[in-house]
GROMACS .gro file of C-alpha atoms in nm:
model
  272
    1UNK     CA    1   6.152   4.787   6.715
    2UNK     CA    2   6.011   4.532   6.475
    3UNK     CA    3   6.310   4.296   6.499
    4UNK     CA    4   6.290   4.291   6.878
    5UNK     CA    5   6.635   4.443   6.925
    6UNK     CA    6   6.508   4.691   7.184
    7UNK     CA    7   6.302   4.454   7.392
    8UNK     CA    8   6.409   4.419   7.755
    9UNK     CA    9   6.280   4.198   8.031
   10UNK     CA   10   6.036   4.342   8.283
   11UNK     CA   11   6.309   4.305   8.545
   12UNK     CA   12   6.537   4.543   8.351
   13UNK     CA   13   6.257   4.792   8.294
   14UNK     CA   14   6.179   4.775   8.664
   15UNK     CA   15   6.539   4.869   8.745
   16UNK     CA   16   6.527   5.157   8.497
   17UNK     CA   17   6.193   5.274   8.637
   18UNK     CA   18   6.322   5.269   8.996
   19UNK     CA   19   6.639   5.454   8.895
   20UNK     CA   20   6.453   5.727   8.704
   21UNK     CA   21   6.197   5.778   8.981
   22UNK     CA   22   6.485   5.827   9.225
   23UNK     CA   23   6.663   6.052   8.972
   24UNK     CA   24   6.362   6.285   8.943
   25UNK     CA   25   6.307   6.300   9.317
   26UNK     CA   26   6.672   6.358   9.409
   27UNK     CA   27   6.750   6.610   9.135
   28UNK     CA   28   6.453   6.823   9.240
   29UNK     CA   29   6.482   6.795   9.617
   30UNK     CA   30   6.858   6.858   9.624
   31UNK     CA   31   6.783   7.211   9.499
   32UNK     CA   32   6.564   7.274   9.803
   33UNK     CA   33   6.245   7.249   9.596
   34UNK     CA   34   5.977   6.981   9.613
   35UNK     CA   35   5.771   7.021   9.297
   36UNK     CA   36   5.806   6.939   8.930
   37UNK     CA   37   5.604   7.013   8.617
   38UNK     CA   38   5.613   6.912   8.252
   39UNK     CA   39   5.424   6.973   7.931
   40UNK     CA   40   5.188   6.691   7.836
   41UNK     CA   41   5.123   6.675   7.462
   42UNK     CA   42   4.935   6.348   7.430
   43UNK     CA   43   5.247   6.192   7.282
   44UNK     CA   44   5.446   5.898   7.413
   45UNK     CA   45   5.756   6.080   7.545
   46UNK     CA   46   5.572   6.326   7.768
   47UNK     CA   47   5.340   6.044   7.878
   48UNK     CA   48   5.632   5.835   8.002
   49UNK     CA   49   5.785   6.135   8.181
   50UNK     CA   50   5.453   6.227   8.343
   51UNK     CA   51   5.404   5.874   8.478
   52UNK     CA   52   5.758   5.867   8.621
   53UNK     CA   53   5.724   6.216   8.770
   54UNK     CA   54   5.391   6.129   8.931
   55UNK     CA   55   5.548   5.821   9.091
   56UNK     CA   56   5.848   6.025   9.207
   57UNK     CA   57   5.669   6.334   9.336
   58UNK     CA   58   5.308   6.236   9.398
   59UNK     CA   59   5.090   6.544   9.453
   60UNK     CA   60   5.395   6.764   9.400
   61UNK     CA   61   5.378   6.697   9.024
   62UNK     CA   62   5.151   6.878   8.781
   63UNK     CA   63   5.116   6.844   8.402
   64UNK     CA   64   5.027   7.122   8.159
   65UNK     CA   65   4.851   7.068   7.829
   66UNK     CA   66   4.935   7.352   7.592
   67UNK     CA   67   4.739   7.304   7.267
   68UNK     CA   68   4.718   7.540   6.973
   69UNK     CA   69   4.463   7.570   6.695
   70UNK     CA   70   4.686   7.333   6.497
   71UNK     CA   71   4.694   7.054   6.755
   72UNK     CA   72   4.524   6.728   6.660
   73UNK     CA   73   4.181   6.675   6.813
   74UNK     CA   74   4.292   6.353   6.983
   75UNK     CA   75   4.594   6.501   7.163
   76UNK     CA   76   4.407   6.653   7.457
   77UNK     CA   77   4.178   6.351   7.492
   78UNK     CA   78   4.475   6.113   7.500
   79UNK     CA   79   4.652   6.331   7.757
   80UNK     CA   80   4.337   6.345   7.972
   81UNK     CA   81   4.306   5.966   7.955
   82UNK     CA   82   4.662   5.931   8.085
   83UNK     CA   83   4.598   6.176   8.369
   84UNK     CA   84   4.281   5.997   8.470
   85UNK     CA   85   4.454   5.657   8.473
   86UNK     CA   86   4.750   5.775   8.683
   87UNK     CA   87   4.568   6.040   8.891
   88UNK     CA   88   4.782   6.326   8.755
   89UNK     CA   89   4.677   6.685   8.823
   90UNK     CA   90   4.668   6.892   8.505
   91UNK     CA   91   4.583   7.231   8.362
   92UNK     CA   92   4.499   7.325   8.002
   93UNK     CA   93   4.633   7.654   7.861
   94UNK     CA   94   4.587   7.729   7.491
   95UNK     CA   95   4.871   7.903   7.307
   96UNK     CA   96   4.635   8.004   7.023
   97UNK     CA   97   4.615   8.372   7.137
   98UNK     CA   98   4.996   8.393   7.135
   99UNK     CA   99   5.018   8.252   6.783
  100UNK     CA  100   4.742   8.483   6.661
  101UNK     CA  101   4.921   8.784   6.808
  102UNK     CA  102   5.240   8.702   6.617
  103UNK     CA  103   5.132   8.557   6.286
  104UNK     CA  104   5.377   8.325   6.107
  105UNK     CA  105   5.309   8.162   5.772
  106UNK     CA  106   5.620   7.942   5.744
  107UNK     CA  107   5.551   7.601   5.901
  108UNK     CA  108   5.899   7.545   6.045
  109UNK     CA  109   5.912   7.891   6.202
  110UNK     CA  110   5.560   7.841   6.334
  111UNK     CA  111   5.662   7.508   6.489
  112UNK     CA  112   5.968   7.657   6.657
  113UNK     CA  113   5.772   7.957   6.783
  114UNK     CA  114   5.498   7.730   6.920
  115UNK     CA  115   5.756   7.518   7.105
  116UNK     CA  116   5.913   7.830   7.259
  117UNK     CA  117   5.577   7.973   7.363
  118UNK     CA  118   5.492   7.646   7.535
  119UNK     CA  119   5.821   7.646   7.721
  120UNK     CA  120   5.781   8.013   7.817
  121UNK     CA  121   5.451   7.922   7.979
  122UNK     CA  122   5.604   7.621   8.155
  123UNK     CA  123   5.885   7.830   8.300
  124UNK     CA  124   5.638   8.096   8.414
  125UNK     CA  125   5.432   7.825   8.581
  126UNK     CA  126   5.747   7.683   8.739
  127UNK     CA  127   5.808   8.023   8.898
  128UNK     CA  128   5.446   8.045   9.014
  129UNK     CA  129   5.451   7.696   9.167
  130UNK     CA  130   5.813   7.701   9.286
  131UNK     CA  131   5.881   7.395   9.075
  132UNK     CA  132   6.136   7.266   8.824
  133UNK     CA  133   6.059   7.195   8.458
  134UNK     CA  134   6.110   6.830   8.366
  135UNK     CA  135   6.219   6.764   8.006
  136UNK     CA  136   6.063   6.513   7.768
  137UNK     CA  137   6.315   6.477   7.481
  138UNK     CA  138   6.443   6.125   7.410
  139UNK     CA  139   6.797   6.032   7.303
  140UNK     CA  140   6.708   5.994   6.935
  141UNK     CA  141   6.576   6.351   6.922
  142UNK     CA  142   6.870   6.490   7.118
  143UNK     CA  143   7.132   6.319   6.900
  144UNK     CA  144   6.961   6.422   6.575
  145UNK     CA  145   6.898   6.775   6.699
  146UNK     CA  146   6.528   6.719   6.637
  147UNK     CA  147   6.401   6.980   6.876
  148UNK     CA  148   6.380   7.355   6.935
  149UNK     CA  149   6.642   7.543   7.133
  150UNK     CA  150   6.476   7.718   7.428
  151UNK     CA  151   6.161   7.529   7.332
  152UNK     CA  152   6.110   7.158   7.393
  153UNK     CA  153   6.486   7.112   7.447
  154UNK     CA  154   6.479   7.339   7.753
  155UNK     CA  155   6.443   7.184   8.100
  156UNK     CA  156   6.602   7.163   8.442
  157UNK     CA  157   6.633   6.783   8.426
  158UNK     CA  158   6.552   6.513   8.174
  159UNK     CA  159   6.482   6.154   8.284
  160UNK     CA  160   6.449   6.000   7.934
  161UNK     CA  161   6.734   6.173   7.749
  162UNK     CA  162   6.941   5.852   7.746
  163UNK     CA  163   6.665   5.631   7.606
  164UNK     CA  164   6.618   5.600   7.230
  165UNK     CA  165   6.270   5.648   7.082
  166UNK     CA  166   6.241   5.275   7.010
  167UNK     CA  167   6.310   5.207   7.378
  168UNK     CA  168   6.048   5.462   7.484
  169UNK     CA  169   5.780   5.256   7.309
  170UNK     CA  170   5.881   4.947   7.508
  171UNK     CA  171   5.908   5.145   7.833
  172UNK     CA  172   5.563   5.295   7.779
  173UNK     CA  173   5.412   4.948   7.742
  174UNK     CA  174   5.581   4.838   8.063
  175UNK     CA  175   5.452   5.146   8.250
  176UNK     CA  176   5.096   5.092   8.132
  177UNK     CA  177   5.065   5.402   7.914
  178UNK     CA  178   4.730   5.384   7.725
  179UNK     CA  179   4.738   5.212   7.385
  180UNK     CA  180   4.587   5.521   7.223
  181UNK     CA  181   4.916   5.701   7.296
  182UNK     CA  182   5.152   5.413   7.218
  183UNK     CA  183   4.999   5.335   6.878
  184UNK     CA  184   4.979   5.690   6.739
  185UNK     CA  185   5.251   5.793   6.488
  186UNK     CA  186   5.527   6.004   6.651
  187UNK     CA  187   5.450   6.374   6.610
  188UNK     CA  188   5.547   6.699   6.781
  189UNK     CA  189   5.197   6.820   6.685
  190UNK     CA  190   5.338   7.152   6.570
  191UNK     CA  191   5.105   7.187   6.271
  192UNK     CA  192   4.819   6.991   6.118
  193UNK     CA  193   4.935   6.655   5.986
  194UNK     CA  194   5.291   6.697   6.111
  195UNK     CA  195   5.480   6.368   6.144
  196UNK     CA  196   5.825   6.321   6.295
  197UNK     CA  197   5.923   6.032   6.071
  198UNK     CA  198   5.787   6.193   5.754
  199UNK     CA  199   5.981   6.509   5.835
  200UNK     CA  200   6.301   6.317   5.910
  201UNK     CA  201   6.267   6.096   5.605
  202UNK     CA  202   6.335   5.775   5.801
  203UNK     CA  203   6.155   5.581   6.071
  204UNK     CA  204   6.296   5.558   6.423
  205UNK     CA  205   6.325   5.182   6.374
  206UNK     CA  206   6.574   5.260   6.095
  207UNK     CA  207   6.754   5.546   6.269
  208UNK     CA  208   6.796   5.411   6.622
  209UNK     CA  209   7.020   5.109   6.545
  210UNK     CA  210   7.261   5.339   6.358
  211UNK     CA  211   7.260   5.590   6.642
  212UNK     CA  212   7.319   5.322   6.904
  213UNK     CA  213   7.609   5.169   6.711
  214UNK     CA  214   7.766   5.510   6.648
  215UNK     CA  215   7.707   5.671   6.988
  216UNK     CA  216   7.703   5.387   7.241
  217UNK     CA  217   7.909   5.122   7.061
  218UNK     CA  218   8.152   5.378   6.909
  219UNK     CA  219   8.135   5.225   6.562
  220UNK     CA  220   8.330   5.407   6.292
  221UNK     CA  221   8.168   5.535   5.976
  222UNK     CA  222   8.336   5.252   5.784
  223UNK     CA  223   8.186   4.996   6.022
  224UNK     CA  224   7.842   5.154   5.994
  225UNK     CA  225   7.854   5.142   5.615
  226UNK     CA  226   7.915   4.768   5.631
  227UNK     CA  227   7.585   4.720   5.819
  228UNK     CA  228   7.348   4.995   5.704
  229UNK     CA  229   7.230   5.179   5.395
  230UNK     CA  230   7.479   5.447   5.286
  231UNK     CA  231   7.220   5.728   5.262
  232UNK     CA  232   7.088   5.644   5.609
  233UNK     CA  233   7.436   5.649   5.761
  234UNK     CA  234   7.519   5.979   5.591
  235UNK     CA  235   7.192   6.129   5.714
  236UNK     CA  236   7.243   6.022   6.076
  237UNK     CA  237   7.608   6.131   6.099
  238UNK     CA  238   7.533   6.466   5.936
  239UNK     CA  239   7.254   6.535   6.184
  240UNK     CA  240   7.466   6.433   6.485
  241UNK     CA  241   7.756   6.662   6.391
  242UNK     CA  242   7.547   6.944   6.244
  243UNK     CA  243   7.337   6.981   6.558
  244UNK     CA  244   7.605   6.945   6.824
  245UNK     CA  245   7.544   7.310   6.917
  246UNK     CA  246   7.197   7.217   7.043
  247UNK     CA  247   7.351   6.984   7.300
  248UNK     CA  248   7.583   7.247   7.449
  249UNK     CA  249   7.541   7.554   7.664
  250UNK     CA  250   7.621   7.885   7.490
  251UNK     CA  251   7.995   7.910   7.419
  252UNK     CA  252   8.163   8.180   7.629
  253UNK     CA  253   8.468   8.360   7.490
  254UNK     CA  254   8.764   8.281   7.718
  255UNK     CA  255   8.933   8.590   7.871
  256UNK     CA  256   9.011   8.494   8.233
  257UNK     CA  257   9.209   8.218   8.400
  258UNK     CA  258   8.894   8.020   8.483
  259UNK     CA  259   8.600   8.047   8.245
  260UNK     CA  260   8.254   7.892   8.273
  261UNK     CA  261   8.230   7.595   8.040
  262UNK     CA  262   8.607   7.581   7.981
  263UNK     CA  263   8.799   7.531   8.305
  264UNK     CA  264   8.534   7.611   8.565
  265UNK     CA  265   8.311   7.305   8.554
  266UNK     CA  266   8.136   7.337   8.888
  267UNK     CA  267   7.991   7.018   9.030
  268UNK     CA  268   7.677   7.134   9.202
  269UNK     CA  269   7.666   6.831   9.430
  270UNK     CA  270   7.977   6.948   9.616
  271UNK     CA  271   7.880   7.074   9.958
  272UNK     CA  272   8.080   7.378  10.068
   0.00000   0.00000   0.00000
């Protein structure tokens, strides 16, 4: 962030890095599996996840680049540069035939469909490789609901879901992610010229302080309005509440004495 609010010392980033590497390794191996995969778009979020996963799993991690005919020309090259630098195994699978087989004119529908096709491929590859899918959505996206259900929001585990986008930029610099990835404008690359911040209407440097105060510091709306622009506050709060359903498992109608998601909240780490 321009005002330096999100900057941490290398010592703190080192602690976070060590914790997330251990998180990835333990969450995968406790299931009895050894491997992990993720989609690698050429963007900063998936780059950070791929670097962490490579450090956690070594040769048991593989990245998949899943471009379409609408992907920017630099995306694959940036992703390849990352893989070369960190010795990450990768495979390229185009989703263009899938999009051509089911033609969609509306850009938003096309973006959502593209995200779901990519995740369908990742989950098929996870079955083929006996691996778990590692998510790449950051906290800003999750809180705003800026993602596609059963698309990029789907995963078995997510190491960066508690880091805001502004923090991801700092983390990427610490990890040594190539500048070509760090400096590019945030984009889900869902259609030509698509930009996250243009679509949202605000930059992450504007959004993230409001989100952090509201979510982490538990500031009230009244307190937020004393610090930030009214339209920005209204936008952020509306998105957080409006998209709560994206952060929850499907709601099950309660009929029995113990219902999944209501009273039966099984802790999978319990050993029977």
